Structure formats: C-alpha cells, structure tokens
Amino acid sequence: MKHCVSFERSAHRLLALVFAILCIASPALSQKSAKKSGPKDVQAPAAQTDKEQEALQHALAEAGTSPVDFIRALEGHLANFPESPRRAELERALAKAALEADDDRRILLYGERVLAVESDDFKLLERVARALLSAEDKPKAERALKYAQRYERLLKDMKKPSERISESVWREQLERGIGRAYSLQARAQGTLGHTAEALTLANKSFETYPNAESAREVARWLSRTGKDDEAVRWFAYAFTIPDPRQDDKTRAADRARLGELYRKLHEGSEKGLGDVVLDAYDKTVAIMTERQMGLSRLDPNARVTNPMEFTLTGLAGDKLALSTLKGKVVIMDFWATWCGPCRVQQPLYEQVRERFKNRPEVVFLSINTDESRESVAPFIEENKWDKRVYFEDGLGAALQISSIPTAVLINKRGEIHSRMNGFIPERFVEMLSERIEQALAE
C-alpha cells in the first residue's frame, strides 16, 4: 500500500508529545543541545552523557502513554541528573506535558522557565497567564498582565500560516485568541485594583470575540463597581451563549451568580428573571447570527460540517458547490504536488476516469491539498495533468483525510460510500472501478 502521511492532520497531541520527548533522548539532539549549552557542557565526559541518555530512554520506556507518567519520569530524571545539558529541552517537554495534564502548578513552574527563553510560545503564554490569575494575587497578576500583553502583540503581528486555512477560519481563530488576551488582561488589571481598565478590556474582549468567557468578565467588573443591574444582564449573556469550551460546572456557576445578583436587587425574589434570560438569549442569538453572516461573506464554508455542502475553489478561481452534484456518484481524489505515491497513482486514476467518461452520473474531482497554491499550476503544466483541479478549502478536515493519496466515493444520496487510503498499484484500477459500479447500483 502506497501513501504519504500528513502529520499536521493525523498526529494526536499526546502522540506528538511522546514523539517530542523521545527525540530529546536521541544522540543527534543531544549533540545539538550540547553545542547550544556552551563549552563546559560540550566537554562533559562521553561516558556520563551516554549514561544519562540510557537512563532517559529507560525512564521514558517505562512511563506509558499518560502525560502524568511522562512528567513523573522526566522529573525523576532531572532529580538524578541535576546538571543535565538537556535541562532546557526537558523542561520544555515538561511544560508541554503539564499543558496536556492541565496541571496549573507545573504549567507555572516549567512554563515561566520556558517563556524566559522562548517568548513566542502562544499556548504557554495564554495558559501561564490563566494559571497566574487563578487566585487574586497582585504580584502574580502583574506577571500575568505582561504575558497577556505579549500574547496579544504576537497574535496581532501573526500572518496566516497557510493558504489551506480559509479566511473565515483564520479570522475566527485570530479573533478568539485576541479576545482571550483582552479577557486575561481585564482579569489582571482588575486584580491590581484598576477596575475601570478591567471593564474597558472586558468589553473589548466581547466586541472582538463574543463568547461566555468575555461576557462573564464584563459582568464581573460591572458587579465590582456596584453596577449589579447591568451585571445581571451580562451574566445572563454568559449563561445563554452556546460555548463548547464551557463545561456544565461553569454554566451552573453563571446561573448561581445570576440568581444571586438578581435576588439581591429584587428583595430575595427571582420573579421576572426568566424574562431577563429570554431577552439575553434573543440578543446573543442575534449577535452570533450577525457574526456568522460576516464569516460566511468571507468564506462560504464557514461552519459547514456536511462535506457535500462545501464550495471548492478551482485552479482558475472558479467555484464549485458540491451540493450541485447530489444525485451523482462523486469520486474525490486528494493529492499534493510533493507526494510521490500521488504521481504514481495519477495515470491509474486517469484510466478509471476514461472508463466512465460516457457516464454523466459519475463525477471525478481532483482535489489538491498543498499548503501553498502557487506551485500547483506550474506542477500541472509541467506534468501535463488535467487542469480540472480544485483546492480542498477545508474539505479534507471535514472528511478527516489523514494521508494521501486518498479517494473518497460519495453515493447519489450525498453519503460516503467508500474510502481508499493509499493504493495497491496492480489492483487500483479494478478496485476503484468496482466500487464506482457498486455505488451506481445502490
């Protein structure tokens, strides 16, 4: 079976963590760290380095697959080798493992050490700031404010990393991050006693990316400034906005705080609170609908989950709405210019296309997955491939394409009939032809 794996899509975060930590134990990386650590570390006896490497590999081998076990293994290793020339790499790995384990104490312990050297780690900046703000401590709030401000600056300077990321997805990710940065700064400023600044930043957070967290932050500082009547409305927003990042416990806390403030203002009664909640629901639905419409204007695939509702962009900029192909059997061929097996498969794929060229109810779509689109047209021209090519525009993620080439067969009802990950060269033409005939016969 021939195929190329796309690691950025298929690698699970935990497996990526395991891979990263195991790489630390490799001789090549060990030498690289020694070079970076200075002359004293480079001169460490080879026997001592080999002994540490062997101990690290042994500890990781026994750690299992849990981040907690990896943390225990790495901390034990550093206790045994306190002068390790790999300390920086190991502490970086410990910070990542702490993120996976949601361990605030270690996120602070190792995260701040990493950020002192690597100031552009987005996730660490956000999580370290959040961990520092878990208690109302002014010295910690001052540190958190600096991290949150750095997080904001990095996000605002960031460019879209790939053409494969649609404009709407990129805009949403960016605005969500900036909104979080404002929210963290609001909490820090409020903890430092700057409630007016906190309220301004909380409102900026909601305006940038309206969600339950930002609404809650506005409510918090309205209440702290004695504006409980307005705070009730914002807690109602927090309670009614759908937010997959919020668990039931957080929603229950919003409801409790909402009820507490309302009763305080209405002589211990919750009469009329239902109307407040319904009004908040109507307003937040309107806000979220308007936002969604804005994203849809940027990208017709914004929030689309059904693969057959996607719109793909052609090589010449033309658009194809997959919904127009319902009632046909559709074969989607996912490939990339850098994929060697894709080049081997292409003439075989063309043989299948030739077999069904007189069957209008069968549609073949060549779907490119390259990070950069600039190289695709020259590649097509040079290799004399069919120019009827479309870019995946997020469809690959919706179909969970983790390796290429992959062929996905959609039946006449718009459902996935079959999926072929990779291919067997000597059997591909017959296998794909048979599956198309099966789909046609349904």
Short mmCIF file of C-alpha atoms in Angstrom, two decimals:
data_model
loop_
_atom_site.label_atom_id
_atom_site.label_comp_id
_atom_site.label_asym_id
_atom_site.label_seq_id
_atom_site.Cartn_x
_atom_site.Cartn_y
_atom_site.Cartn_z
CA MET A 1 0.00 0.00 0.00
CA LYS A 2 1.47 3.33 -1.07
CA HIS A 3 0.60 6.58 0.66
CA CYS A 4 2.07 9.72 2.24
CA VAL A 5 1.06 10.64 5.76
CA SER A 6 0.14 14.24 6.53
CA PHE A 7 1.47 14.60 10.08
CA GLU A 8 -0.08 18.00 10.74
CA ARG A 9 -3.53 16.48 10.43
CA SER A 10 -3.07 12.97 11.78
CA ALA A 11 -0.80 13.48 14.77
CA HIS A 12 -2.70 13.41 18.05
CA ARG A 13 -1.43 15.93 20.59
CA LEU A 14 -0.41 13.25 23.05
CA LEU A 15 1.47 11.23 20.43
CA ALA A 16 3.17 14.41 19.31
CA LEU A 17 4.22 14.99 22.91
CA VAL A 18 5.59 11.46 23.19
CA PHE A 19 7.49 11.89 19.92
CA ALA A 20 8.94 15.22 21.04
CA ILE A 21 10.15 13.81 24.35
CA LEU A 22 11.63 10.73 22.75
CA CYS A 23 13.51 12.97 20.31
CA ILE A 24 15.22 14.58 23.27
CA ALA A 25 16.88 11.27 24.06
CA SER A 26 18.30 10.87 20.56
CA PRO A 27 22.07 11.25 20.07
CA ALA A 28 21.60 13.87 17.32
CA LEU A 29 19.52 16.13 19.52
CA SER A 30 21.84 15.51 22.43
CA GLN A 31 24.75 16.81 20.37
CA LYS A 32 22.69 19.79 19.24
CA SER A 33 21.86 20.71 22.86
CA ALA A 34 25.50 20.35 23.86
CA LYS A 35 26.51 22.83 21.17
CA LYS A 36 23.93 25.34 22.37
CA SER A 37 24.76 24.96 26.07
CA GLY A 38 28.31 26.30 25.98
CA PRO A 39 31.87 24.98 26.23
CA LYS A 40 31.50 23.43 29.69
CA ASP A 41 28.60 21.25 28.60
CA VAL A 42 30.33 20.24 25.38
CA GLN A 43 33.27 19.00 27.43
CA ALA A 44 31.07 16.67 29.52
CA PRO A 45 32.59 13.16 29.56
CA ALA A 46 31.14 10.93 26.84
CA ALA A 47 30.56 8.12 29.36
CA GLN A 48 28.47 10.44 31.54
CA THR A 49 26.42 11.59 28.52
CA ASP A 50 25.84 8.01 27.41
CA LYS A 51 24.80 7.04 30.94
CA GLU A 52 22.25 9.87 31.08
CA GLN A 53 20.90 9.08 27.62
CA GLU A 54 20.44 5.43 28.56
CA ALA A 55 18.71 6.41 31.81
CA LEU A 56 16.36 8.80 29.98
CA GLN A 57 15.41 6.25 27.36
CA HIS A 58 14.77 3.68 30.08
CA ALA A 59 12.60 6.11 32.09
CA LEU A 60 10.54 7.05 29.03
CA ALA A 61 10.12 3.42 28.02
CA GLU A 62 8.55 2.68 31.41
CA ALA A 63 6.43 5.81 31.54
CA GLY A 64 3.48 4.54 29.47
CA THR A 65 1.40 6.94 27.37
CA SER A 66 -0.02 9.27 30.02
CA PRO A 67 1.31 12.85 30.33
CA VAL A 68 1.27 12.34 34.10
CA ASP A 69 3.61 9.35 33.77
CA PHE A 70 5.90 11.31 31.46
CA ILE A 71 6.03 14.18 33.93
CA ARG A 72 6.98 11.77 36.71
CA ALA A 73 9.65 10.15 34.52
CA LEU A 74 11.23 13.43 33.41
CA GLU A 75 11.18 14.97 36.88
CA GLY A 76 12.80 11.83 38.27
CA HIS A 77 15.42 12.02 35.56
CA LEU A 78 16.24 15.65 36.35
CA ALA A 79 16.48 14.78 40.04
CA ASN A 80 19.06 12.13 39.16
CA PHE A 81 20.87 14.37 36.65
CA PRO A 82 20.51 17.94 38.00
CA GLU A 83 23.35 19.23 35.81
CA SER A 84 21.97 17.69 32.63
CA PRO A 85 22.99 19.60 29.47
CA ARG A 86 19.50 18.75 28.20
CA ARG A 87 17.70 20.53 31.03
CA ALA A 88 16.21 23.23 28.79
CA GLU A 89 14.75 20.64 26.37
CA LEU A 90 13.46 18.50 29.23
CA GLU A 91 11.82 21.47 30.94
CA ARG A 92 10.21 22.43 27.64
CA ALA A 93 8.84 18.89 27.37
CA LEU A 94 7.63 19.09 30.99
CA ALA A 95 5.79 22.32 30.21
CA LYS A 96 4.05 20.68 27.24
CA ALA A 97 3.16 17.63 29.34
CA ALA A 98 1.77 19.90 32.06
CA LEU A 99 -0.49 21.52 29.45
CA GLU A 100 -1.76 18.10 28.41
CA ALA A 101 -2.32 17.13 32.04
CA ASP A 102 -3.97 20.51 32.83
CA ASP A 103 -1.59 20.85 35.78
CA ASP A 104 -1.53 24.55 36.72
CA ARG A 105 1.27 24.20 39.27
CA ARG A 106 3.64 22.67 36.74
CA ILE A 107 2.43 24.93 33.95
CA LEU A 108 3.71 27.81 36.07
CA LEU A 109 6.84 26.04 37.27
CA TYR A 110 8.09 24.99 33.84
CA GLY A 111 6.12 27.37 31.61
CA GLU A 112 7.69 30.51 33.04
CA ARG A 113 11.16 28.98 32.67
CA VAL A 114 10.49 28.22 29.02
CA LEU A 115 8.99 31.67 28.37
CA ALA A 116 12.08 33.32 29.82
CA VAL A 117 13.97 31.86 26.83
CA GLU A 118 11.24 31.32 24.21
CA SER A 119 8.89 34.28 24.45
CA ASP A 120 6.75 33.41 21.42
CA ASP A 121 5.01 30.20 22.55
CA PHE A 122 1.36 31.21 22.13
CA LYS A 123 -0.19 28.39 24.08
CA LEU A 124 2.19 28.71 27.02
CA LEU A 125 1.69 32.48 27.19
CA GLU A 126 -2.06 32.05 27.42
CA ARG A 127 -2.04 29.15 29.87
CA VAL A 128 0.64 30.59 32.14
CA ALA A 129 -1.27 33.88 32.35
CA ARG A 130 -4.51 31.99 33.10
CA ALA A 131 -2.83 29.90 35.80
CA LEU A 132 -1.35 33.02 37.44
CA LEU A 133 -4.83 34.57 37.57
CA SER A 134 -6.48 31.57 39.22
CA ALA A 135 -6.07 33.35 42.58
CA GLU A 136 -6.38 37.09 43.25
CA ASP A 137 -2.70 37.72 43.93
CA LYS A 138 -1.28 41.10 42.87
CA PRO A 139 2.34 40.02 42.18
CA LYS A 140 1.05 37.14 40.07
CA ALA A 141 -1.42 39.47 38.32
CA GLU A 142 1.45 41.77 37.32
CA ARG A 143 3.27 38.84 35.69
CA ALA A 144 0.06 37.62 34.07
CA LEU A 145 -0.59 41.07 32.60
CA LYS A 146 2.82 41.09 30.91
CA TYR A 147 2.27 37.60 29.46
CA ALA A 148 -1.24 38.50 28.23
CA GLN A 149 0.02 41.70 26.59
CA ARG A 150 2.82 39.77 24.90
CA TYR A 151 0.24 37.20 23.74
CA GLU A 152 -1.86 39.99 22.23
CA ARG A 153 1.11 41.55 20.40
CA LEU A 154 2.19 38.23 18.92
CA LEU A 155 -1.32 37.49 17.68
CA LYS A 156 -1.72 40.90 16.06
CA ASP A 157 1.61 40.50 14.26
CA MET A 158 0.84 36.98 13.08
CA LYS A 159 0.29 36.23 9.39
CA LYS A 160 -1.93 33.46 8.06
CA PRO A 161 0.38 30.42 8.05
CA SER A 162 -1.19 28.53 5.16
CA GLU A 163 -3.38 29.14 2.14
CA ARG A 164 -5.21 25.96 3.06
CA ILE A 165 -6.69 27.77 6.07
CA SER A 166 -9.74 29.65 4.88
CA GLU A 167 -10.08 33.35 5.59
CA SER A 168 -13.08 32.78 7.88
CA VAL A 169 -11.35 30.05 9.91
CA TRP A 170 -8.23 32.20 10.21
CA ARG A 171 -10.26 35.27 11.21
CA GLU A 172 -12.17 33.30 13.83
CA GLN A 173 -9.03 31.73 15.32
CA LEU A 174 -7.25 35.07 15.43
CA GLU A 175 -10.16 36.98 16.95
CA ARG A 176 -10.76 34.23 19.51
CA GLY A 177 -7.12 34.48 20.60
CA ILE A 178 -7.11 38.29 20.77
CA GLY A 179 -10.39 38.18 22.68
CA ARG A 180 -8.78 35.83 25.20
CA ALA A 181 -5.79 38.15 25.52
CA TYR A 182 -8.09 41.09 26.35
CA SER A 183 -10.04 38.96 28.83
CA LEU A 184 -6.86 37.90 30.64
CA GLN A 185 -5.65 41.50 30.74
CA ALA A 186 -9.01 42.55 32.16
CA ARG A 187 -8.72 40.00 34.97
CA ALA A 188 -5.14 41.09 35.71
CA GLN A 189 -5.98 44.80 35.74
CA GLY A 190 -8.98 44.19 37.97
CA THR A 191 -6.92 42.15 40.40
CA LEU A 192 -4.44 45.02 40.53
CA GLY A 193 -7.30 47.33 41.51
CA HIS A 194 -7.70 49.02 38.12
CA THR A 195 -11.41 48.26 37.70
CA ALA A 196 -12.09 50.91 35.04
CA GLU A 197 -9.32 49.49 32.83
CA ALA A 198 -10.59 45.98 33.56
CA LEU A 199 -14.11 46.87 32.42
CA THR A 200 -12.83 48.54 29.24
CA LEU A 201 -10.71 45.49 28.36
CA ALA A 202 -13.55 43.09 29.14
CA ASN A 203 -15.85 44.99 26.77
CA LYS A 204 -13.09 44.92 24.13
CA SER A 205 -12.87 41.17 24.58
CA PHE A 206 -16.61 40.73 23.98
CA GLU A 207 -16.58 43.06 20.97
CA THR A 208 -13.63 41.17 19.46
CA TYR A 209 -14.97 37.67 20.07
CA PRO A 210 -18.36 37.44 21.82
CA ASN A 211 -18.49 34.34 24.00
CA ALA A 212 -19.42 33.24 27.50
CA GLU A 213 -15.99 33.97 28.96
CA SER A 214 -15.85 37.56 27.77
CA ALA A 215 -19.46 38.22 28.84
CA ARG A 216 -18.65 36.82 32.28
CA GLU A 217 -15.63 39.11 32.56
CA VAL A 218 -17.76 42.17 31.78
CA ALA A 219 -20.28 41.06 34.41
CA ARG A 220 -17.54 40.51 36.99
CA TRP A 221 -16.21 44.08 36.79
CA LEU A 222 -19.64 45.69 36.49
CA SER A 223 -20.54 43.98 39.74
CA ARG A 224 -17.26 45.04 41.37
CA THR A 225 -18.06 48.67 40.51
CA GLY A 226 -21.53 48.40 42.05
CA LYS A 227 -23.46 48.15 38.76
CA ASP A 228 -25.27 44.94 39.68
CA ASP A 229 -28.28 45.65 37.46
CA GLU A 230 -26.06 45.72 34.36
CA ALA A 231 -24.03 42.79 35.67
CA VAL A 232 -27.20 40.66 35.78
CA ARG A 233 -27.73 41.24 32.07
CA TRP A 234 -24.14 40.25 31.26
CA PHE A 235 -24.27 37.14 33.44
CA ALA A 236 -27.43 36.23 31.51
CA TYR A 237 -25.44 36.65 28.29
CA ALA A 238 -22.74 34.35 29.66
CA PHE A 239 -25.38 31.79 30.61
CA THR A 240 -27.19 31.82 27.26
CA ILE A 241 -24.31 31.98 24.75
CA PRO A 242 -23.51 28.48 23.40
CA ASP A 243 -19.84 27.88 24.14
CA PRO A 244 -18.34 24.38 23.73
CA ARG A 245 -15.32 25.45 25.80
CA GLN A 246 -17.52 25.89 28.90
CA ASP A 247 -18.41 22.85 30.99
CA ASP A 248 -21.62 22.29 32.96
CA LYS A 249 -19.93 23.35 36.19
CA THR A 250 -19.07 26.76 34.73
CA ARG A 251 -22.58 27.24 33.38
CA ALA A 252 -24.01 26.28 36.77
CA ALA A 253 -21.76 28.90 38.40
CA ASP A 254 -23.04 31.53 35.92
CA ARG A 255 -26.62 30.58 36.79
CA ALA A 256 -25.89 30.75 40.52
CA ARG A 257 -24.23 34.16 40.29
CA LEU A 258 -27.03 35.43 38.04
CA GLY A 259 -29.64 34.32 40.56
CA GLU A 260 -27.69 35.72 43.50
CA LEU A 261 -27.38 39.20 41.99
CA TYR A 262 -30.97 39.25 40.78
CA ARG A 263 -32.33 38.29 44.22
CA LYS A 264 -30.15 40.97 45.80
CA LEU A 265 -31.81 43.57 43.57
CA HIS A 266 -35.36 42.21 43.94
CA GLU A 267 -35.85 41.60 47.64
CA GLY A 268 -34.84 37.95 47.51
CA SER A 269 -37.17 37.03 44.64
CA GLU A 270 -36.34 35.61 41.21
CA LYS A 271 -39.68 36.71 39.77
CA GLY A 272 -39.05 38.17 36.32
CA LEU A 273 -35.61 36.54 35.99
CA GLY A 274 -36.95 34.25 33.24
CA ASP A 275 -37.76 37.30 31.11
CA VAL A 276 -34.22 38.60 31.60
CA VAL A 277 -32.78 35.26 30.49
CA LEU A 278 -35.09 35.08 27.44
CA ASP A 279 -34.18 38.63 26.45
CA ALA A 280 -30.47 37.78 26.82
CA TYR A 281 -30.98 34.67 24.71
CA ASP A 282 -32.62 36.66 21.91
CA LYS A 283 -29.84 39.25 21.94
CA THR A 284 -26.99 36.75 21.99
CA VAL A 285 -28.58 34.74 19.16
CA ALA A 286 -28.75 37.95 17.13
CA ILE A 287 -25.11 38.76 17.92
CA MET A 288 -23.90 35.27 16.99
CA THR A 289 -26.05 35.20 13.82
CA GLU A 290 -24.63 38.53 12.67
CA ARG A 291 -21.11 37.27 13.32
CA GLN A 292 -21.80 34.07 11.39
CA MET A 293 -23.14 36.02 8.44
CA GLY A 294 -19.95 38.09 8.41
CA LEU A 295 -17.81 34.95 8.35
CA SER A 296 -19.97 33.45 5.60
CA ARG A 297 -19.36 36.51 3.45
CA LEU A 298 -15.64 35.83 3.81
CA ASP A 299 -15.97 32.11 3.20
CA PRO A 300 -19.00 30.06 2.07
CA ASN A 301 -17.60 27.09 4.03
CA ALA A 302 -17.66 28.90 7.37
CA ARG A 303 -19.07 26.48 9.98
CA VAL A 304 -20.08 23.97 7.27
CA THR A 305 -19.80 20.40 8.57
CA ASN A 306 -21.57 18.38 5.86
CA PRO A 307 -18.93 17.63 3.17
CA MET A 308 -21.48 17.88 0.39
CA GLU A 309 -22.32 21.46 1.39
CA PHE A 310 -18.77 22.70 0.78
CA THR A 311 -17.85 25.06 -2.03
CA LEU A 312 -14.44 24.40 -3.63
CA THR A 313 -12.21 26.87 -5.46
CA GLY A 314 -10.88 25.80 -8.86
CA LEU A 315 -7.40 26.33 -10.24
CA ALA A 316 -8.62 29.38 -12.18
CA GLY A 317 -10.59 30.80 -9.23
CA ASP A 318 -13.93 29.35 -10.31
CA LYS A 319 -16.27 27.95 -7.63
CA LEU A 320 -17.94 24.53 -7.40
CA ALA A 321 -20.78 23.99 -4.91
CA LEU A 322 -20.72 20.27 -4.11
CA SER A 323 -24.45 20.44 -3.36
CA THR A 324 -25.00 20.70 -7.14
CA LEU A 325 -23.57 17.17 -7.52
CA LYS A 326 -26.18 15.44 -5.36
CA GLY A 327 -27.75 12.61 -7.31
CA LYS A 328 -24.40 11.70 -8.86
CA VAL A 329 -21.62 9.36 -7.77
CA VAL A 330 -18.66 11.59 -6.90
CA ILE A 331 -15.07 10.36 -6.66
CA MET A 332 -12.79 12.76 -4.77
CA ASP A 333 -9.06 12.26 -5.28
CA PHE A 334 -6.97 14.02 -2.59
CA TRP A 335 -3.34 14.60 -3.60
CA ALA A 336 -0.39 17.02 -3.32
CA THR A 337 2.48 18.04 -5.58
CA TRP A 338 5.07 16.79 -3.05
CA CYS A 339 3.51 13.33 -2.74
CA GLY A 340 5.46 10.68 -4.67
CA PRO A 341 2.75 7.98 -4.49
CA CYS A 342 0.24 10.54 -5.83
CA ARG A 343 2.31 10.80 -9.01
CA VAL A 344 2.36 7.03 -9.36
CA GLN A 345 -1.40 6.81 -8.83
CA GLN A 346 -2.36 9.64 -11.23
CA PRO A 347 -2.16 7.72 -14.55
CA LEU A 348 -4.06 4.83 -12.92
CA TYR A 349 -6.72 7.26 -11.76
CA GLU A 350 -6.98 8.60 -15.32
CA GLN A 351 -7.59 5.05 -16.57
CA VAL A 352 -10.61 4.82 -14.28
CA ARG A 353 -11.83 8.24 -15.40
CA GLU A 354 -11.55 7.08 -19.03
CA ARG A 355 -13.72 4.03 -18.28
CA PHE A 356 -16.57 6.24 -17.05
CA LYS A 357 -16.18 9.19 -19.43
CA ASN A 358 -19.56 8.49 -21.04
CA ARG A 359 -21.38 8.19 -17.70
CA PRO A 360 -22.63 11.71 -16.78
CA GLU A 361 -23.84 10.40 -13.43
CA VAL A 362 -20.20 9.82 -12.41
CA VAL A 363 -18.09 12.85 -11.49
CA PHE A 364 -14.35 12.82 -10.78
CA LEU A 365 -12.87 15.62 -8.66
CA SER A 366 -9.12 16.17 -8.42
CA ILE A 367 -8.58 17.90 -5.04
CA ASN A 368 -5.22 19.43 -4.19
CA THR A 369 -4.06 19.67 -0.54
CA ASP A 370 -0.82 21.67 -0.90
CA GLU A 371 -0.01 24.25 1.78
CA SER A 372 0.93 26.79 -0.90
CA ARG A 373 -1.19 27.06 -4.01
CA GLU A 374 1.46 28.88 -6.04
CA SER A 375 3.26 25.68 -7.04
CA VAL A 376 0.14 23.80 -8.19
CA ALA A 377 -0.49 25.38 -11.61
CA PRO A 378 3.18 25.08 -12.70
CA PHE A 379 3.18 21.45 -11.49
CA ILE A 380 0.03 20.68 -13.50
CA GLU A 381 1.51 22.33 -16.58
CA GLU A 382 4.89 20.62 -16.30
CA ASN A 383 3.41 17.15 -15.79
CA LYS A 384 0.60 17.69 -18.31
CA TRP A 385 -2.10 16.71 -15.83
CA ASP A 386 -5.76 17.56 -16.33
CA LYS A 387 -6.31 21.19 -15.29
CA ARG A 388 -9.72 20.47 -13.76
CA VAL A 389 -8.30 20.75 -10.24
CA TYR A 390 -9.90 22.12 -7.07
CA PHE A 391 -8.35 23.17 -3.77
CA GLU A 392 -9.63 21.38 -0.68
CA ASP A 393 -10.75 24.58 1.13
CA GLY A 394 -11.28 22.74 4.43
CA LEU A 395 -13.00 19.71 2.92
CA GLY A 396 -10.07 17.46 3.90
CA ALA A 397 -10.62 18.21 7.59
CA ALA A 398 -14.37 17.65 7.27
CA LEU A 399 -13.68 14.22 5.72
CA GLN A 400 -10.82 13.53 8.16
CA ILE A 401 -8.26 12.96 5.43
CA SER A 402 -5.07 11.94 7.29
CA SER A 403 -2.95 10.57 4.41
CA ILE A 404 -2.65 10.98 0.69
CA PRO A 405 -3.47 9.87 -1.88
CA THR A 406 -6.97 9.14 -0.61
CA ALA A 407 -10.01 8.52 -2.78
CA VAL A 408 -13.45 9.15 -1.26
CA LEU A 409 -16.55 7.89 -3.08
CA ILE A 410 -19.82 9.72 -2.42
CA ASN A 411 -23.06 7.99 -3.40
CA LYS A 412 -26.11 9.55 -5.05
CA ARG A 413 -27.59 10.46 -1.67
CA GLY A 414 -24.52 12.52 -0.80
CA GLU A 415 -23.19 9.94 1.67
CA ILE A 416 -19.73 8.38 1.87
CA HIS A 417 -19.91 5.07 0.06
CA SER A 418 -16.24 4.08 0.26
CA ARG A 419 -12.81 5.37 1.17
CA MET A 420 -9.45 4.22 -0.24
CA ASN A 421 -6.42 5.38 1.79
CA GLY A 422 -3.33 4.83 -0.33
CA PHE A 423 -3.45 2.32 -3.17
CA ILE A 424 -2.14 -1.01 -4.43
CA PRO A 425 -0.77 -0.18 -7.92
CA GLU A 426 -1.57 -3.52 -9.58
CA ARG A 427 -5.15 -3.55 -8.27
CA PHE A 428 -6.13 0.10 -8.04
CA VAL A 429 -7.91 0.48 -11.40
CA GLU A 430 -10.13 -2.57 -10.87
CA MET A 431 -10.80 -1.85 -7.19
CA LEU A 432 -11.89 1.73 -7.80
CA SER A 433 -13.95 0.75 -10.85
CA GLU A 434 -15.76 -1.94 -8.88
CA ARG A 435 -16.60 0.44 -6.07
CA ILE A 436 -17.96 3.00 -8.51
CA GLU A 437 -20.20 0.34 -10.08
CA GLN A 438 -21.40 -0.67 -6.62
CA ALA A 439 -22.28 2.92 -5.80
CA LEU A 440 -24.13 3.29 -9.09
CA ALA A 441 -26.12 0.13 -8.43
CA GLU A 442 -27.35 1.28 -4.99
#
